[in-house]
Amino acid sequence: MTTTLRTGPATFAFSAENKAKAEKAIAKYPAGKQASAVLALLDLAQRQSGGWLPHAALDYVATYLGMAPIRVYEVATFYSMFNLKPIGKHHVRVCTTTPCQLRGALDVLTACEQKLGVKLGETTADGQFTLGEVECLGACVNAPVVQVGDDYFEDVDGAAAGRLIDALKRGEWPKAGPQIDRQKSAPKGGPTTLKDQTT
Ligand code: FES
């Protein structure tokens, strides 16, 4: 598959705040191993750029870390957490890996498409939502999982996905985690073992 890097703004530079965060990330590694901070710096650059990585930001990170640009492009094109083209304000990503599919992820995806009026990979005309998919988020015990921003919404079905999108449209940020009566990753309905607290 060929990935095209969008050009975007001609220049990029970290804000003072992000520069301080970048220096903190680099300081975690031994001298001369600053390239190990590439994921952290790309994440900072993406957040500063409105959720995606313009070409100038990739080159800036490469220069900042003394890396060949191609090595930064390799990282940015490998990890799905990095977006190489502009996205909507809310990036709604449905996990479609097997455990989530077995628990109804494709129904969730269909519900999102119908609710937003876009297909997978598209952005709504108002620029508010981009609908994407993502590989296993490591939260399979509460599948299906939908990621929005930094949060996971778990135990989601089509109706719950619709409620989530409606809330985001209203400017609300629903409580992340299980969307059903489940405490974290405990069994539905409460504990089934070790219930006797007296011994
Ligand atoms: S398969 Fe969806 S979180 Fe693991």
PDB file of N, CA and C in Angstrom, residues 81-119:
ATOM      1  N   MET A  81      -2.045   5.315  15.439  1.00  0.00           N
ATOM      2  CA  MET A  81      -2.339   6.489  16.277  1.00  0.00           C
ATOM      3  C   MET A  81      -1.984   7.792  15.563  1.00  0.00           C
ATOM      4  N   PHE A  82      -1.205   7.695  14.500  1.00  0.00           N
ATOM      5  CA  PHE A  82      -0.826   8.904  13.782  1.00  0.00           C
ATOM      6  C   PHE A  82      -1.676   9.060  12.520  1.00  0.00           C
ATOM      7  N   ASN A  83      -2.164  10.268  12.329  1.00  0.00           N
ATOM      8  CA  ASN A  83      -2.996  10.569  11.162  1.00  0.00           C
ATOM      9  C   ASN A  83      -2.184  11.399  10.185  1.00  0.00           C
ATOM     10  N   LEU A  84      -2.204  10.980   8.934  1.00  0.00           N
ATOM     11  CA  LEU A  84      -1.381  11.645   7.928  1.00  0.00           C
ATOM     12  C   LEU A  84      -2.187  12.553   7.018  1.00  0.00           C
ATOM     13  N   LYS A  85      -3.438  12.752   7.389  1.00  0.00           N
ATOM     14  CA  LYS A  85      -4.254  13.739   6.683  1.00  0.00           C
ATOM     15  C   LYS A  85      -5.202  14.353   7.700  1.00  0.00           C
ATOM     16  N   PRO A  86      -5.747  15.524   7.412  1.00  0.00           N
ATOM     17  CA  PRO A  86      -6.616  16.195   8.390  1.00  0.00           C
ATOM     18  C   PRO A  86      -7.806  15.313   8.770  1.00  0.00           C
ATOM     19  N   ILE A  87      -8.205  15.410  10.025  1.00  0.00           N
ATOM     20  CA  ILE A  87      -9.357  14.659  10.513  1.00  0.00           C
ATOM     21  C   ILE A  87     -10.354  15.626  11.139  1.00  0.00           C
ATOM     22  N   GLY A  88     -11.525  15.116  11.442  1.00  0.00           N
ATOM     23  CA  GLY A  88     -12.543  15.933  12.084  1.00  0.00           C
ATOM     24  C   GLY A  88     -12.195  16.212  13.540  1.00  0.00           C
ATOM     25  N   LYS A  89     -13.011  17.032  14.169  1.00  0.00           N
ATOM     26  CA  LYS A  89     -12.781  17.383  15.571  1.00  0.00           C
ATOM     27  C   LYS A  89     -12.789  16.131  16.440  1.00  0.00           C
ATOM     28  N   HIS A  90     -13.713  15.227  16.159  1.00  0.00           N
ATOM     29  CA  HIS A  90     -13.789  13.962  16.891  1.00  0.00           C
ATOM     30  C   HIS A  90     -13.418  12.810  15.957  1.00  0.00           C
ATOM     31  N   HIS A  91     -12.415  12.041  16.347  1.00  0.00           N
ATOM     32  CA  HIS A  91     -12.015  10.877  15.554  1.00  0.00           C
ATOM     33  C   HIS A  91     -12.634   9.652  16.215  1.00  0.00           C
ATOM     34  N   VAL A  92     -13.720   9.185  15.648  1.00  0.00           N
ATOM     35  CA  VAL A  92     -14.444   8.036  16.200  1.00  0.00           C
ATOM     36  C   VAL A  92     -13.904   6.781  15.518  1.00  0.00           C
ATOM     37  N   ARG A  93     -13.267   5.939  16.302  1.00  0.00           N
ATOM     38  CA  ARG A  93     -12.646   4.752  15.707  1.00  0.00           C
ATOM     39  C   ARG A  93     -13.201   3.485  16.343  1.00  0.00           C
ATOM     40  N   VAL A  94     -13.759   2.646  15.496  1.00  0.00           N
ATOM     41  CA  VAL A  94     -14.347   1.390  15.961  1.00  0.00           C
ATOM     42  C   VAL A  94     -13.306   0.294  15.828  1.00  0.00           C
ATOM     43  N   CYS A  95     -13.081  -0.438  16.910  1.00  0.00           N
ATOM     44  CA  CYS A  95     -12.157  -1.566  16.840  1.00  0.00           C
ATOM     45  C   CYS A  95     -12.830  -2.693  16.071  1.00  0.00           C
ATOM     46  N   THR A  96     -12.183  -3.154  15.009  1.00  0.00           N
ATOM     47  CA  THR A  96     -12.789  -4.198  14.169  1.00  0.00           C
ATOM     48  C   THR A  96     -11.957  -5.475  14.164  1.00  0.00           C
ATOM     49  N   THR A  97     -11.092  -5.626  15.149  1.00  0.00           N
ATOM     50  CA  THR A  97     -10.337  -6.874  15.250  1.00  0.00           C
ATOM     51  C   THR A  97     -11.262  -7.978  15.774  1.00  0.00           C
ATOM     52  N   THR A  98     -10.840  -9.229  15.594  1.00  0.00           N
ATOM     53  CA  THR A  98     -11.729 -10.380  15.772  1.00  0.00           C
ATOM     54  C   THR A  98     -12.566 -10.374  17.057  1.00  0.00           C
ATOM     55  N   PRO A  99     -11.973 -10.222  18.263  1.00  0.00           N
ATOM     56  CA  PRO A  99     -12.832 -10.272  19.448  1.00  0.00           C
ATOM     57  C   PRO A  99     -13.949  -9.229  19.422  1.00  0.00           C
ATOM     58  N   CYS A 100     -13.645  -8.026  18.953  1.00  0.00           N
ATOM     59  CA  CYS A 100     -14.695  -7.011  18.870  1.00  0.00           C
ATOM     60  C   CYS A 100     -15.709  -7.377  17.784  1.00  0.00           C
ATOM     61  N   GLN A 101     -15.231  -7.953  16.658  1.00  0.00           N
ATOM     62  CA  GLN A 101     -16.180  -8.372  15.610  1.00  0.00           C
ATOM     63  C   GLN A 101     -17.120  -9.436  16.133  1.00  0.00           C
ATOM     64  N   LEU A 102     -16.570 -10.382  16.919  1.00  0.00           N
ATOM     65  CA  LEU A 102     -17.415 -11.455  17.451  1.00  0.00           C
ATOM     66  C   LEU A 102     -18.477 -10.913  18.397  1.00  0.00           C
ATOM     67  N   ARG A 103     -18.228  -9.739  18.937  1.00  0.00           N
ATOM     68  CA  ARG A 103     -19.170  -9.133  19.884  1.00  0.00           C
ATOM     69  C   ARG A 103     -19.997  -8.020  19.230  1.00  0.00           C
ATOM     70  N   GLY A 104     -19.928  -7.916  17.899  1.00  0.00           N
ATOM     71  CA  GLY A 104     -20.847  -6.995  17.225  1.00  0.00           C
ATOM     72  C   GLY A 104     -20.252  -5.699  16.718  1.00  0.00           C
ATOM     73  N   ALA A 105     -18.916  -5.647  16.539  1.00  0.00           N
ATOM     74  CA  ALA A 105     -18.285  -4.397  16.107  1.00  0.00           C
ATOM     75  C   ALA A 105     -18.794  -3.916  14.739  1.00  0.00           C
ATOM     76  N   LEU A 106     -19.135  -4.852  13.846  1.00  0.00           N
ATOM     77  CA  LEU A 106     -19.586  -4.410  12.526  1.00  0.00           C
ATOM     78  C   LEU A 106     -20.958  -3.744  12.615  1.00  0.00           C
ATOM     79  N   ASP A 107     -21.785  -4.201  13.563  1.00  0.00           N
ATOM     80  CA  ASP A 107     -23.066  -3.514  13.782  1.00  0.00           C
ATOM     81  C   ASP A 107     -22.826  -2.106  14.328  1.00  0.00           C
ATOM     82  N   VAL A 108     -21.825  -1.989  15.194  1.00  0.00           N
ATOM     83  CA  VAL A 108     -21.479  -0.670  15.744  1.00  0.00           C
ATOM     84  C   VAL A 108     -21.011   0.241  14.617  1.00  0.00           C
ATOM     85  N   LEU A 109     -20.177  -0.299  13.744  1.00  0.00           N
ATOM     86  CA  LEU A 109     -19.672   0.489  12.617  1.00  0.00           C
ATOM     87  C   LEU A 109     -20.820   0.951  11.719  1.00  0.00           C
ATOM     88  N   THR A 110     -21.727   0.033  11.430  1.00  0.00           N
ATOM     89  CA  THR A 110     -22.882   0.395  10.591  1.00  0.00           C
ATOM     90  C   THR A 110     -23.716   1.485  11.265  1.00  0.00           C
ATOM     91  N   ALA A 111     -23.917   1.350  12.576  1.00  0.00           N
ATOM     92  CA  ALA A 111     -24.693   2.359  13.307  1.00  0.00           C
ATOM     93  C   ALA A 111     -24.013   3.720  13.237  1.00  0.00           C
ATOM     94  N   CYS A 112     -22.682   3.725  13.358  1.00  0.00           N
ATOM     95  CA  CYS A 112     -21.945   4.996  13.272  1.00  0.00           C
ATOM     96  C   CYS A 112     -22.078   5.602  11.881  1.00  0.00           C
ATOM     97  N   GLU A 113     -21.971   4.755  10.853  1.00  0.00           N
ATOM     98  CA  GLU A 113     -22.099   5.259   9.477  1.00  0.00           C
ATOM     99  C   GLU A 113     -23.468   5.893   9.269  1.00  0.00           C
ATOM    100  N   GLN A 114     -24.498   5.207   9.780  1.00  0.00           N
ATOM    101  CA  GLN A 114     -25.850   5.736   9.585  1.00  0.00           C
ATOM    102  C   GLN A 114     -26.055   7.021  10.387  1.00  0.00           C
ATOM    103  N   LYS A 115     -25.530   7.046  11.589  1.00  0.00           N
ATOM    104  CA  LYS A 115     -25.716   8.220  12.451  1.00  0.00           C
ATOM    105  C   LYS A 115     -24.999   9.441  11.884  1.00  0.00           C
ATOM    106  N   LEU A 116     -23.808   9.211  11.356  1.00  0.00           N
ATOM    107  CA  LEU A 116     -22.981  10.328  10.888  1.00  0.00           C
ATOM    108  C   LEU A 116     -23.217  10.653   9.412  1.00  0.00           C
ATOM    109  N   GLY A 117     -23.794   9.700   8.673  1.00  0.00           N
ATOM    110  CA  GLY A 117     -24.018   9.923   7.245  1.00  0.00           C
ATOM    111  C   GLY A 117     -22.738   9.888   6.434  1.00  0.00           C
ATOM    112  N   VAL A 118     -21.732   9.180   6.947  1.00  0.00           N
ATOM    113  CA  VAL A 118     -20.470   9.017   6.204  1.00  0.00           C
ATOM    114  C   VAL A 118     -20.074   7.543   6.236  1.00  0.00           C
ATOM    115  N   LYS A 119     -19.188   7.185   5.337  1.00  0.00           N
ATOM    116  CA  LYS A 119     -18.648   5.830   5.320  1.00  0.00           C
ATOM    117  C   LYS A 119     -17.335   5.809   6.092  1.00  0.00           C
TER     118      LYS A 119
END
